mmCIF file of C-alpha atoms in Angstrom:
data_model
loop_
_atom_site.group_PDB
_atom_site.id
_atom_site.type_symbol
_atom_site.label_atom_id
_atom_site.label_comp_id
_atom_site.label_asym_id
_atom_site.label_seq_id
_atom_site.Cartn_x
_atom_site.Cartn_y
_atom_site.Cartn_z
ATOM 1 C CA MET A 1 18.831 -3.110 0.059
ATOM 2 C CA VAL A 2 20.589 -0.548 1.941
ATOM 3 C CA PHE A 3 18.979 0.034 5.118
ATOM 4 C CA VAL A 4 17.039 -1.983 7.616
ATOM 5 C CA ARG A 5 13.899 -1.533 9.737
ATOM 6 C CA THR A 6 13.039 -3.663 12.715
ATOM 7 C CA THR A 7 9.571 -4.266 14.160
ATOM 8 C CA PRO A 8 9.744 -4.112 18.035
ATOM 9 C CA PRO A 9 8.869 -7.365 20.040
ATOM 10 C CA ARG A 10 4.987 -7.459 20.653
ATOM 11 C CA PRO A 11 4.347 -6.390 24.154
ATOM 12 C CA VAL A 12 2.612 -9.736 25.076
ATOM 13 C CA ASP A 13 3.416 -13.285 23.699
ATOM 14 C CA VAL A 14 -0.311 -13.904 22.862
ATOM 15 C CA THR A 15 0.142 -17.470 22.373
ATOM 16 C CA ALA A 16 1.115 -17.752 26.090
ATOM 17 C CA VAL A 17 -2.117 -16.398 26.913
ATOM 18 C CA PHE A 18 -4.230 -18.002 24.382
ATOM 19 C CA PRO A 19 -2.326 -21.327 23.151
ATOM 20 C CA GLU A 20 -5.408 -21.985 20.796
ATOM 21 C CA LEU A 21 -3.910 -19.054 18.511
ATOM 22 C CA ALA A 22 -0.775 -20.760 17.663
ATOM 23 C CA PRO A 23 -1.964 -22.809 14.684
ATOM 24 C CA LEU A 24 -3.110 -19.625 13.273
ATOM 25 C CA ALA A 25 0.124 -17.810 13.082
ATOM 26 C CA ARG A 26 1.097 -16.623 9.558
ATOM 27 C CA ALA A 27 4.264 -15.254 8.267
ATOM 28 C CA ALA A 28 4.113 -11.782 6.508
ATOM 29 C CA ILE A 29 6.865 -9.595 5.141
ATOM 30 C CA ARG A 30 6.553 -5.854 5.892
ATOM 31 C CA LEU A 31 8.065 -3.987 3.197
ATOM 32 C CA HIS A 32 8.859 -0.823 5.099
ATOM 33 C CA PRO A 33 8.909 1.565 2.085
ATOM 34 C CA ARG A 34 10.899 4.787 2.444
ATOM 35 C CA ALA A 35 11.615 7.634 0.162
ATOM 36 C CA GLY A 36 14.438 7.037 -2.273
ATOM 37 C CA SER A 37 15.553 6.697 -5.802
ATOM 38 C CA PRO A 38 15.112 3.044 -6.638
ATOM 39 C CA SER A 39 16.347 1.545 -10.062
ATOM 40 C CA ILE A 40 14.771 -0.836 -12.396
ATOM 41 C CA ARG A 41 16.998 -3.717 -10.756
ATOM 42 C CA GLU A 42 15.566 -3.151 -7.206
ATOM 43 C CA SER A 43 12.456 -3.895 -5.625
ATOM 44 C CA SER A 44 10.231 -0.605 -4.812
ATOM 45 C CA VAL A 45 7.136 1.192 -4.390
ATOM 46 C CA GLY A 46 6.196 3.577 -7.010
ATOM 47 C CA GLY A 47 9.794 3.230 -8.502
ATOM 48 C CA PRO A 48 10.713 2.436 -12.255
ATOM 49 C CA LEU A 49 9.734 -1.064 -13.719
ATOM 50 C CA LEU A 50 11.926 -3.614 -15.556
ATOM 51 C CA TRP A 51 9.577 -3.616 -18.343
ATOM 52 C CA PRO A 52 10.223 -5.247 -21.823
ATOM 53 C CA ALA A 53 10.495 -2.563 -24.593
ATOM 54 C CA GLU A 54 8.687 -4.996 -26.986
ATOM 55 C CA GLU A 55 5.718 -5.429 -24.597
ATOM 56 C CA PRO A 56 2.891 -2.920 -24.715
ATOM 57 C CA TRP A 57 2.708 -0.789 -21.571
ATOM 58 C CA PRO A 58 -0.573 -1.597 -19.744
ATOM 59 C CA HIS A 59 -3.625 1.041 -20.063
ATOM 60 C CA CYS A 60 -6.926 1.026 -18.406
ATOM 61 C CA GLU A 61 -10.013 1.239 -20.480
ATOM 62 C CA GLY A 62 -12.517 1.241 -17.951
ATOM 63 C CA THR A 63 -14.945 3.999 -17.063
ATOM 64 C CA HIS A 64 -13.343 6.722 -15.004
ATOM 65 C CA LEU A 65 -15.029 8.947 -12.237
ATOM 66 C CA ASP A 66 -13.953 12.411 -12.319
ATOM 67 C CA SER A 67 -13.276 14.096 -9.128
ATOM 68 C CA GLY A 68 -12.359 17.365 -10.690
ATOM 69 C CA PHE A 69 -8.549 17.147 -9.636
ATOM 70 C CA ARG A 70 -6.480 18.667 -12.516
ATOM 71 C CA ARG A 71 -2.900 17.786 -11.879
ATOM 72 C CA SER A 72 -0.403 15.370 -13.836
ATOM 73 C CA PRO A 73 1.580 12.681 -11.846
ATOM 74 C CA ALA A 74 4.629 14.915 -12.449
ATOM 75 C CA GLU A 75 3.221 17.972 -10.890
ATOM 76 C CA VAL A 76 1.959 16.096 -7.837
ATOM 77 C CA ARG A 77 5.471 14.897 -7.290
ATOM 78 C CA LEU A 78 7.032 18.261 -7.771
ATOM 79 C CA ASP A 79 4.370 19.750 -5.601
ATOM 80 C CA ARG A 80 5.355 17.389 -2.749
ATOM 81 C CA ARG A 81 9.068 18.172 -3.152
ATOM 82 C CA SER A 82 8.403 22.050 -3.126
ATOM 83 C CA ARG A 83 6.383 21.894 0.041
ATOM 84 C CA ALA A 84 8.971 20.009 1.631
ATOM 85 C CA ARG A 85 11.731 22.120 0.574
ATOM 86 C CA ARG A 86 10.051 25.378 1.533
ATOM 87 C CA HIS A 87 9.316 23.867 4.894
ATOM 88 C CA HIS A 88 13.201 23.130 5.472
ATOM 89 C CA ASP A 89 14.077 26.421 3.805
ATOM 90 C CA PRO A 90 11.309 29.070 4.544
ATOM 91 C CA HIS A 91 13.333 31.870 3.019
ATOM 92 C CA GLY A 92 14.081 30.072 -0.217
ATOM 93 C CA PRO A 93 12.615 30.615 -3.800
ATOM 94 C CA GLU A 94 8.961 29.923 -3.967
ATOM 95 C CA SER A 95 9.596 27.357 -6.801
ATOM 96 C CA THR A 96 12.474 26.197 -9.054
ATOM 97 C CA PRO A 97 12.600 26.458 -12.799
ATOM 98 C CA GLU A 98 11.751 22.892 -13.195
ATOM 99 C CA GLU A 99 8.541 23.352 -10.918
ATOM 100 C CA GLU A 100 7.411 26.376 -13.032
ATOM 101 C CA ALA A 101 7.823 24.589 -16.386
ATOM 102 C CA ILE A 102 5.769 21.649 -15.123
ATOM 103 C CA LYS A 103 3.049 24.076 -13.670
ATOM 104 C CA GLU A 104 2.992 25.827 -17.194
ATOM 105 C CA ARG A 105 2.578 22.690 -19.008
ATOM 106 C CA ASN A 106 -0.169 21.621 -16.718
ATOM 107 C CA ALA A 107 -1.905 24.858 -16.825
ATOM 108 C CA ALA A 108 -1.907 24.832 -20.684
ATOM 109 C CA ARG A 109 -3.309 21.389 -20.818
ATOM 110 C CA LEU A 110 -5.990 22.464 -18.333
ATOM 111 C CA THR A 111 -6.807 25.538 -20.397
ATOM 112 C CA GLU A 112 -7.059 23.264 -23.567
ATOM 113 C CA ARG A 113 -9.406 20.791 -21.836
ATOM 114 C CA LEU A 114 -11.559 23.700 -20.185
ATOM 115 C CA ASP A 115 -11.985 25.366 -23.742
ATOM 116 C CA ALA A 116 -13.459 22.022 -25.049
ATOM 117 C CA GLY A 117 -16.341 22.548 -22.600
ATOM 118 C CA PRO A 118 -18.284 19.960 -21.028
ATOM 119 C CA PRO A 119 -18.479 16.933 -21.006
ATOM 120 C CA TRP A 120 -14.717 17.050 -20.440
ATOM 121 C CA PRO A 121 -12.653 14.878 -23.127
ATOM 122 C CA ALA A 122 -11.507 11.890 -21.341
ATOM 123 C CA GLU A 123 -8.252 10.376 -21.749
ATOM 124 C CA CYS A 124 -8.893 6.784 -22.656
ATOM 125 C CA PRO A 125 -7.265 4.389 -22.428
ATOM 126 C CA VAL A 126 -5.300 5.702 -19.462
ATOM 127 C CA PRO A 127 -1.630 4.633 -18.900
ATOM 128 C CA MET A 128 -1.315 2.851 -15.717
ATOM 129 C CA LEU A 129 1.172 3.922 -13.108
ATOM 130 C CA PRO A 130 3.672 1.672 -11.219
ATOM 131 C CA VAL A 131 2.750 0.730 -7.645
ATOM 132 C CA ALA A 132 5.083 -1.833 -6.465
ATOM 133 C CA GLN A 133 7.970 -3.972 -8.011
ATOM 134 C CA LEU A 134 9.114 -7.011 -5.894
ATOM 135 C CA TYR A 135 11.743 -9.428 -6.644
ATOM 136 C CA LEU A 136 11.551 -12.956 -5.187
ATOM 137 C CA ARG A 137 15.182 -12.565 -3.928
ATOM 138 C CA ASP A 138 13.875 -9.888 -1.546
ATOM 139 C CA VAL A 139 10.443 -11.094 -0.871
ATOM 140 C CA PRO A 140 10.543 -14.900 -0.572
ATOM 141 C CA LEU A 141 6.954 -15.280 0.367
ATOM 142 C CA LEU A 142 5.905 -14.730 -3.178
ATOM 143 C CA ARG A 143 4.871 -17.750 -4.889
ATOM 144 C CA PRO A 144 5.141 -16.778 -8.591
ATOM 145 C CA PRO A 145 4.033 -19.133 -11.309
ATOM 146 C CA GLY A 146 6.541 -21.176 -13.442
ATOM 147 C CA GLN A 147 10.085 -19.477 -13.575
ATOM 148 C CA ALA A 148 8.960 -16.099 -12.754
ATOM 149 C CA ASP A 149 11.107 -14.192 -10.091
ATOM 150 C CA LEU A 150 9.595 -10.836 -10.432
ATOM 151 C CA LEU A 151 5.924 -9.355 -9.534
ATOM 152 C CA GLN A 152 5.022 -6.027 -10.986
ATOM 153 C CA VAL A 153 1.852 -4.157 -9.745
ATOM 154 C CA LEU A 154 0.179 -1.066 -11.551
ATOM 155 C CA TRP A 155 -2.904 0.664 -11.246
ATOM 156 C CA CYS A 156 -5.134 3.404 -13.076
ATOM 157 C CA PRO A 157 -5.095 6.577 -10.956
ATOM 158 C CA TYR A 158 -8.814 7.266 -11.274
ATOM 159 C CA ASP A 159 -11.810 5.962 -9.242
ATOM 160 C CA HIS A 160 -13.884 3.398 -10.978
ATOM 161 C CA ASP A 161 -17.397 2.161 -10.421
ATOM 162 C CA PRO A 162 -18.741 0.584 -8.436
ATOM 163 C CA ASP A 163 -16.320 0.481 -5.532
ATOM 164 C CA TYR A 164 -14.510 4.037 -5.864
ATOM 165 C CA LYS A 165 -10.901 2.834 -6.223
ATOM 166 C CA PRO A 166 -8.217 2.331 -8.569
ATOM 167 C CA SER A 167 -8.269 -0.590 -11.018
ATOM 168 C CA THR A 168 -5.115 -2.966 -10.554
ATOM 169 C CA ALA A 169 -2.837 -4.968 -12.801
ATOM 170 C CA LEU A 170 -0.520 -7.674 -12.004
ATOM 171 C CA PHE A 171 2.538 -9.108 -14.010
ATOM 172 C CA TRP A 172 4.543 -11.922 -13.126
ATOM 173 C CA ARG A 173 7.961 -12.249 -15.199
ATOM 174 C CA SER A 174 11.326 -13.653 -15.274
ATOM 175 C CA ALA A 175 13.973 -10.744 -14.633
ATOM 176 C CA ALA A 176 16.618 -12.604 -16.655
ATOM 177 C CA ALA A 177 14.487 -12.655 -19.742
ATOM 178 C CA VAL A 178 14.195 -8.832 -19.978
ATOM 179 C CA VAL A 179 16.949 -7.752 -22.322
ATOM 180 C CA ASP A 180 15.793 -4.573 -24.017
ATOM 181 C CA ILE A 181 14.131 -2.227 -21.412
ATOM 182 C CA LEU A 182 11.489 0.266 -22.021
ATOM 183 C CA ALA A 183 13.138 3.537 -21.323
ATOM 184 C CA THR A 184 10.322 5.993 -21.104
ATOM 185 C CA PRO A 185 7.094 4.588 -20.155
ATOM 186 C CA PRO A 186 3.842 6.672 -20.803
ATOM 187 C CA GLU A 187 2.197 8.443 -17.978
ATOM 188 C CA PRO A 188 -1.291 9.491 -17.437
ATOM 189 C CA TYR A 189 -2.252 13.004 -18.478
ATOM 190 C CA GLU A 190 -3.825 13.335 -14.910
ATOM 191 C CA ALA A 191 -4.270 11.746 -11.713
ATOM 192 C CA ASP A 192 -7.794 11.685 -10.048
ATOM 193 C CA TRP A 193 -6.100 12.271 -6.636
ATOM 194 C CA PRO A 194 -2.774 12.967 -5.369
ATOM 195 C CA GLY A 195 -2.875 9.767 -3.225
ATOM 196 C CA TYR A 196 -2.910 7.565 -6.304
ATOM 197 C CA VAL A 197 0.442 8.895 -7.192
ATOM 198 C CA PRO A 198 2.959 6.880 -5.278
ATOM 199 C CA GLU A 199 6.108 8.348 -4.194
ATOM 200 C CA PRO A 200 9.439 6.387 -5.387
ATOM 201 C CA CYS A 201 10.385 4.245 -2.365
ATOM 202 C CA LEU A 202 13.241 1.648 -1.545
ATOM 203 C CA LEU A 203 12.123 -1.217 0.592
ATOM 204 C CA ALA A 204 13.601 -3.061 3.745
ATOM 205 C CA PRO A 205 11.780 -6.240 3.828
ATOM 206 C CA GLU A 206 11.336 -7.886 7.320
ATOM 207 C CA THR A 207 9.673 -11.009 8.146
ATOM 208 C CA VAL A 208 7.055 -11.028 10.957
ATOM 209 C CA THR A 209 4.749 -13.199 12.458
ATOM 210 C CA GLU A 210 0.871 -12.253 12.384
ATOM 211 C CA TYR A 211 -2.264 -13.443 14.004
ATOM 212 C CA PRO A 212 -5.995 -12.931 12.773
ATOM 213 C CA ASN A 213 -7.880 -9.897 13.477
ATOM 214 C CA SER A 214 -10.435 -10.744 15.932
ATOM 215 C CA LEU A 215 -13.183 -10.510 13.048
ATOM 216 C CA ASP A 216 -11.271 -13.334 11.580
ATOM 217 C CA LEU A 217 -11.829 -15.539 14.563
ATOM 218 C CA SER A 218 -14.518 -18.130 15.734
ATOM 219 C CA PRO A 219 -17.312 -16.649 17.889
ATOM 220 C CA GLU A 220 -15.619 -18.799 20.791
ATOM 221 C CA MET A 221 -12.340 -17.468 20.216
ATOM 222 C CA ARG A 222 -13.680 -13.941 20.268
ATOM 223 C CA LEU A 223 -15.334 -14.597 23.526
ATOM 224 C CA ALA A 224 -12.103 -15.693 25.008
ATOM 225 C CA LEU A 225 -10.376 -12.678 23.797
ATOM 226 C CA GLY A 226 -13.014 -10.605 25.495
ATOM 227 C CA ASP A 227 -12.517 -12.310 28.835
ATOM 228 C CA TRP A 228 -10.406 -10.005 30.923
ATOM 229 C CA SER A 229 -9.955 -12.719 33.648
ATOM 230 C CA ARG A 230 -7.889 -14.731 31.319
ATOM 231 C CA TRP A 231 -5.549 -11.904 30.541
ATOM 232 C CA GLN A 232 -5.170 -11.102 34.338
ATOM 233 C CA ALA A 233 -4.557 -14.741 35.016
ATOM 234 C CA ALA A 234 -1.879 -14.758 32.527
ATOM 235 C CA ASP A 235 -0.247 -11.837 34.346
ATOM 236 C CA CYS A 236 1.066 -10.357 30.956
ATOM 237 C CA GLY A 237 1.041 -6.634 32.121
ATOM 238 C CA VAL A 238 -1.742 -5.527 29.939
ATOM 239 C CA ASP A 239 -2.907 -2.060 31.149
ATOM 240 C CA SER A 240 -6.258 -2.175 33.183
ATOM 241 C CA SER A 241 -7.650 0.507 30.759
ATOM 242 C CA TYR A 242 -8.520 -2.352 28.353
ATOM 243 C CA ALA A 243 -10.526 -4.056 31.016
ATOM 244 C CA ASP A 244 -13.710 -3.376 29.357
ATOM 245 C CA CYS A 245 -12.601 -4.451 26.041
ATOM 246 C CA PRO A 246 -9.341 -6.652 25.938
ATOM 247 C CA ALA A 247 -9.819 -7.411 22.260
ATOM 248 C CA GLU A 248 -8.858 -3.918 21.314
ATOM 249 C CA PHE A 249 -5.544 -4.511 22.844
ATOM 250 C CA TYR A 250 -5.147 -7.583 20.906
ATOM 251 C CA ASP A 251 -6.215 -6.136 17.491
ATOM 252 C CA GLY A 252 -4.122 -3.039 18.015
ATOM 253 C CA ASN A 253 -0.878 -4.625 19.282
ATOM 254 C CA LEU A 254 -0.943 -8.370 18.679
ATOM 255 C CA ALA A 255 -2.693 -9.344 15.482
ATOM 256 C CA ASP A 256 -2.158 -8.226 11.914
ATOM 257 C CA ALA A 257 0.618 -5.846 11.322
ATOM 258 C CA PRO A 258 -0.024 -2.405 9.736
ATOM 259 C CA GLY A 259 1.384 -0.922 6.535
ATOM 260 C CA TRP A 260 2.760 -2.285 3.158
ATOM 261 C CA LYS A 261 3.216 -5.876 3.420
ATOM 262 C CA VAL A 262 3.143 -9.122 1.519
ATOM 263 C CA GLY A 263 1.157 -12.323 2.847
ATOM 264 C CA GLY A 264 -0.039 -12.455 6.386
ATOM 265 C CA TRP A 265 -3.661 -11.870 7.406
ATOM 266 C CA PRO A 266 -6.227 -9.200 6.037
ATOM 267 C CA PRO A 267 -6.689 -5.855 8.076
ATOM 268 C CA TRP A 268 -10.564 -6.232 8.562
ATOM 269 C CA GLY A 269 -12.319 -3.242 10.002
ATOM 270 C CA ARG A 270 -14.170 -1.275 7.299
ATOM 271 C CA THR A 271 -16.204 -4.362 6.783
ATOM 272 C CA ASP A 272 -16.700 -7.908 8.324
ATOM 273 C CA PRO A 273 -14.376 -10.652 6.581
ATOM 274 C CA TYR A 274 -15.270 -11.092 3.214
ATOM 275 C CA ARG A 275 -13.980 -14.469 1.553
ATOM 276 C CA ARG A 276 -12.775 -14.125 -2.170
ATOM 277 C CA TYR A 277 -12.814 -16.907 -4.367
ATOM 278 C CA CYS A 278 -10.902 -17.583 -7.632
ATOM 279 C CA ALA A 279 -13.019 -16.837 -10.847
ATOM 280 C CA VAL A 280 -11.232 -19.812 -12.730
ATOM 281 C CA CYS A 281 -10.936 -22.580 -10.155
ATOM 282 C CA ASP A 282 -13.247 -21.435 -7.126
ATOM 283 C CA ALA A 283 -10.277 -21.887 -4.857
ATOM 284 C CA GLN A 284 -10.492 -19.534 -1.765
ATOM 285 C CA MET A 285 -8.024 -16.610 -2.638
ATOM 286 C CA VAL A 286 -5.163 -15.561 -0.323
ATOM 287 C CA PRO A 287 -3.765 -12.163 0.632
ATOM 288 C CA LEU A 288 -0.837 -11.184 -1.680
ATOM 289 C CA LEU A 289 -0.207 -7.459 -1.111
ATOM 290 C CA THR A 290 -1.489 -4.881 1.154
ATOM 291 C CA ILE A 291 -1.152 -1.306 -0.259
ATOM 292 C CA ALA A 292 -1.349 0.914 2.914
ATOM 293 C CA SER A 293 -2.353 4.637 3.465
ATOM 294 C CA PHE A 294 -0.273 4.481 6.665
ATOM 295 C CA GLU A 295 2.635 2.491 7.974
ATOM 296 C CA TRP A 296 1.279 3.176 11.448
ATOM 297 C CA ASP A 297 -1.384 5.511 12.977
ATOM 298 C CA GLY A 298 -1.398 7.665 16.112
ATOM 299 C CA GLY A 299 -3.037 5.184 18.444
ATOM 300 C CA ALA A 300 -2.339 1.657 19.682
ATOM 301 C CA ARG A 301 -0.835 0.942 16.295
ATOM 302 C CA ARG A 302 1.778 3.401 16.503
ATOM 303 C CA GLY A 303 3.715 0.537 18.543
ATOM 304 C CA TRP A 304 4.309 -1.104 15.278
ATOM 305 C CA ALA A 305 6.687 1.669 14.233
ATOM 306 C CA PRO A 306 10.236 0.223 13.638
ATOM 307 C CA HIS A 307 13.003 0.768 16.265
ATOM 308 C CA GLU A 308 14.618 2.980 13.750
ATOM 309 C CA ASP A 309 11.582 5.380 13.295
ATOM 310 C CA ARG A 310 10.568 5.484 16.861
ATOM 311 C CA ALA A 311 11.716 9.098 17.509
ATOM 312 C CA ALA A 312 9.891 10.402 14.326
ATOM 313 C CA ALA A 313 6.812 8.149 14.957
ATOM 314 C CA TYR A 314 6.364 9.935 18.509
ATOM 315 C CA ALA A 315 7.396 13.461 17.450
ATOM 316 C CA ALA A 316 4.943 15.886 17.090
ATOM 317 C CA GLY A 317 4.212 18.754 14.471
ATOM 318 C CA HIS A 318 4.995 17.113 11.315
ATOM 319 C CA LEU A 319 4.134 19.092 8.152
ATOM 320 C CA ALA A 320 1.056 18.270 6.448
ATOM 321 C CA GLY A 321 1.707 15.489 3.958
ATOM 322 C CA GLN A 322 5.160 14.788 5.610
ATOM 323 C CA ALA A 323 4.322 12.327 8.205
ATOM 324 C CA PRO A 324 6.771 9.549 8.722
ATOM 325 C CA SER A 325 3.955 6.903 8.546
ATOM 326 C CA GLN A 326 3.162 7.837 4.936
ATOM 327 C CA PRO A 327 6.497 7.634 3.196
ATOM 328 C CA THR A 328 4.839 6.487 -0.115
ATOM 329 C CA LYS A 329 2.228 9.159 -0.191
ATOM 330 C CA VAL A 330 -0.394 6.778 -1.198
ATOM 331 C CA GLU A 331 -3.848 7.116 0.122
ATOM 332 C CA VAL A 332 -6.794 4.884 -0.621
ATOM 333 C CA GLY A 333 -10.382 4.880 0.505
ATOM 334 C CA SER A 334 -10.866 6.899 3.497
ATOM 335 C CA THR A 335 -6.896 6.538 4.614
ATOM 336 C CA ASP A 336 -7.708 2.681 4.202
ATOM 337 C CA ASN A 337 -5.812 -0.238 2.789
ATOM 338 C CA MET A 338 -6.151 -1.918 -0.491
ATOM 339 C CA GLN A 339 -5.547 -5.598 -0.306
ATOM 340 C CA LEU A 340 -4.811 -7.615 -3.632
ATOM 341 C CA TYR A 341 -5.750 -11.422 -3.502
ATOM 342 C CA VAL A 342 -4.420 -14.237 -5.762
ATOM 343 C CA CYS A 343 -5.471 -17.630 -6.262
ATOM 344 C CA PRO A 344 -3.094 -20.155 -4.170
ATOM 345 C CA THR A 345 -2.859 -22.880 -6.562
ATOM 346 C CA SER A 346 -2.500 -20.692 -9.878
ATOM 347 C CA PRO A 347 -1.133 -17.016 -9.134
ATOM 348 C CA GLU A 348 -1.603 -16.390 -12.939
ATOM 349 C CA HIS A 349 -5.183 -16.705 -12.532
ATOM 350 C CA PRO A 350 -7.039 -13.201 -12.350
ATOM 351 C CA HIS A 351 -6.493 -11.468 -8.931
ATOM 352 C CA THR A 352 -8.979 -9.382 -7.002
ATOM 353 C CA ASP A 353 -9.028 -6.598 -4.704
ATOM 354 C CA LEU A 354 -10.828 -4.743 -2.176
ATOM 355 C CA ILE A 355 -10.520 -1.688 0.080
ATOM 356 C CA GLN A 356 -10.178 -2.338 3.953
#
């Protein structure tokens, strides 16, 4: 890791106001992905994977919903770079030779597809795209099975019934056991949506302490959080604008951290808490990885922006698609999070996921 990101201290020590929350503290590792050029030997989001040459690349054989988006992952990435380049150099060339070549190839493929007529010929099975590669040395909260020290996450860049989200695949492996490495993994013909094509990012993992979203608390604890008199008695400096709903201050500033992270508490909000149980042993599953559309938002959650990103977080007028809070360019659901869950006793059991 060649850079660091540091979460600012929370504006209030919540356990000083509500000591009953102390036993609910959980460690989480904020990954802090930032655009870069990771190698196969580094933890990354959207970077290349340390994949054995003799092992088949994962493909999705599910039923794919068609949004009508007609661009390859290569064209999605080039378009992002082109827009950023034109923003910084408005008088430069409209496109580079590399960009033109990719666009011509994509146009030829689209013409071939359209000439075939409806129903459009589906590419199936679909090669999956790398989403994250996490080494245990960088993310010690991982609890891999056996001698594994590496987690690899991929997804199919299409929506799937019934939940309209990418299908995901997890692979645990020992990095030392990978000798011959797959040099050129296959890529899908198209992506269903540009937000399903992660931009390659390096990581700056940071351990933080989290507390449950208010929806995860008991009814009694939620009532206590909503009691403005308790906040006043603690004299902790919470702005009086939260007097009518102090739980909003708690959820926005003191509970679960936003952004890409391992472990911690789930970011509920789209639905009420939904417990997940292992399909093999019926154990209650635990959060493994949060795949976030944004590292922070423009409201109260902006206070979670690392010290090193504060100036950019509070600056105005970012080019569309270039916001510092979206370095991975990933967007799931309606700018939501995808949460991956695993069995706490046997991580090799089938995982599950949901959009929050």
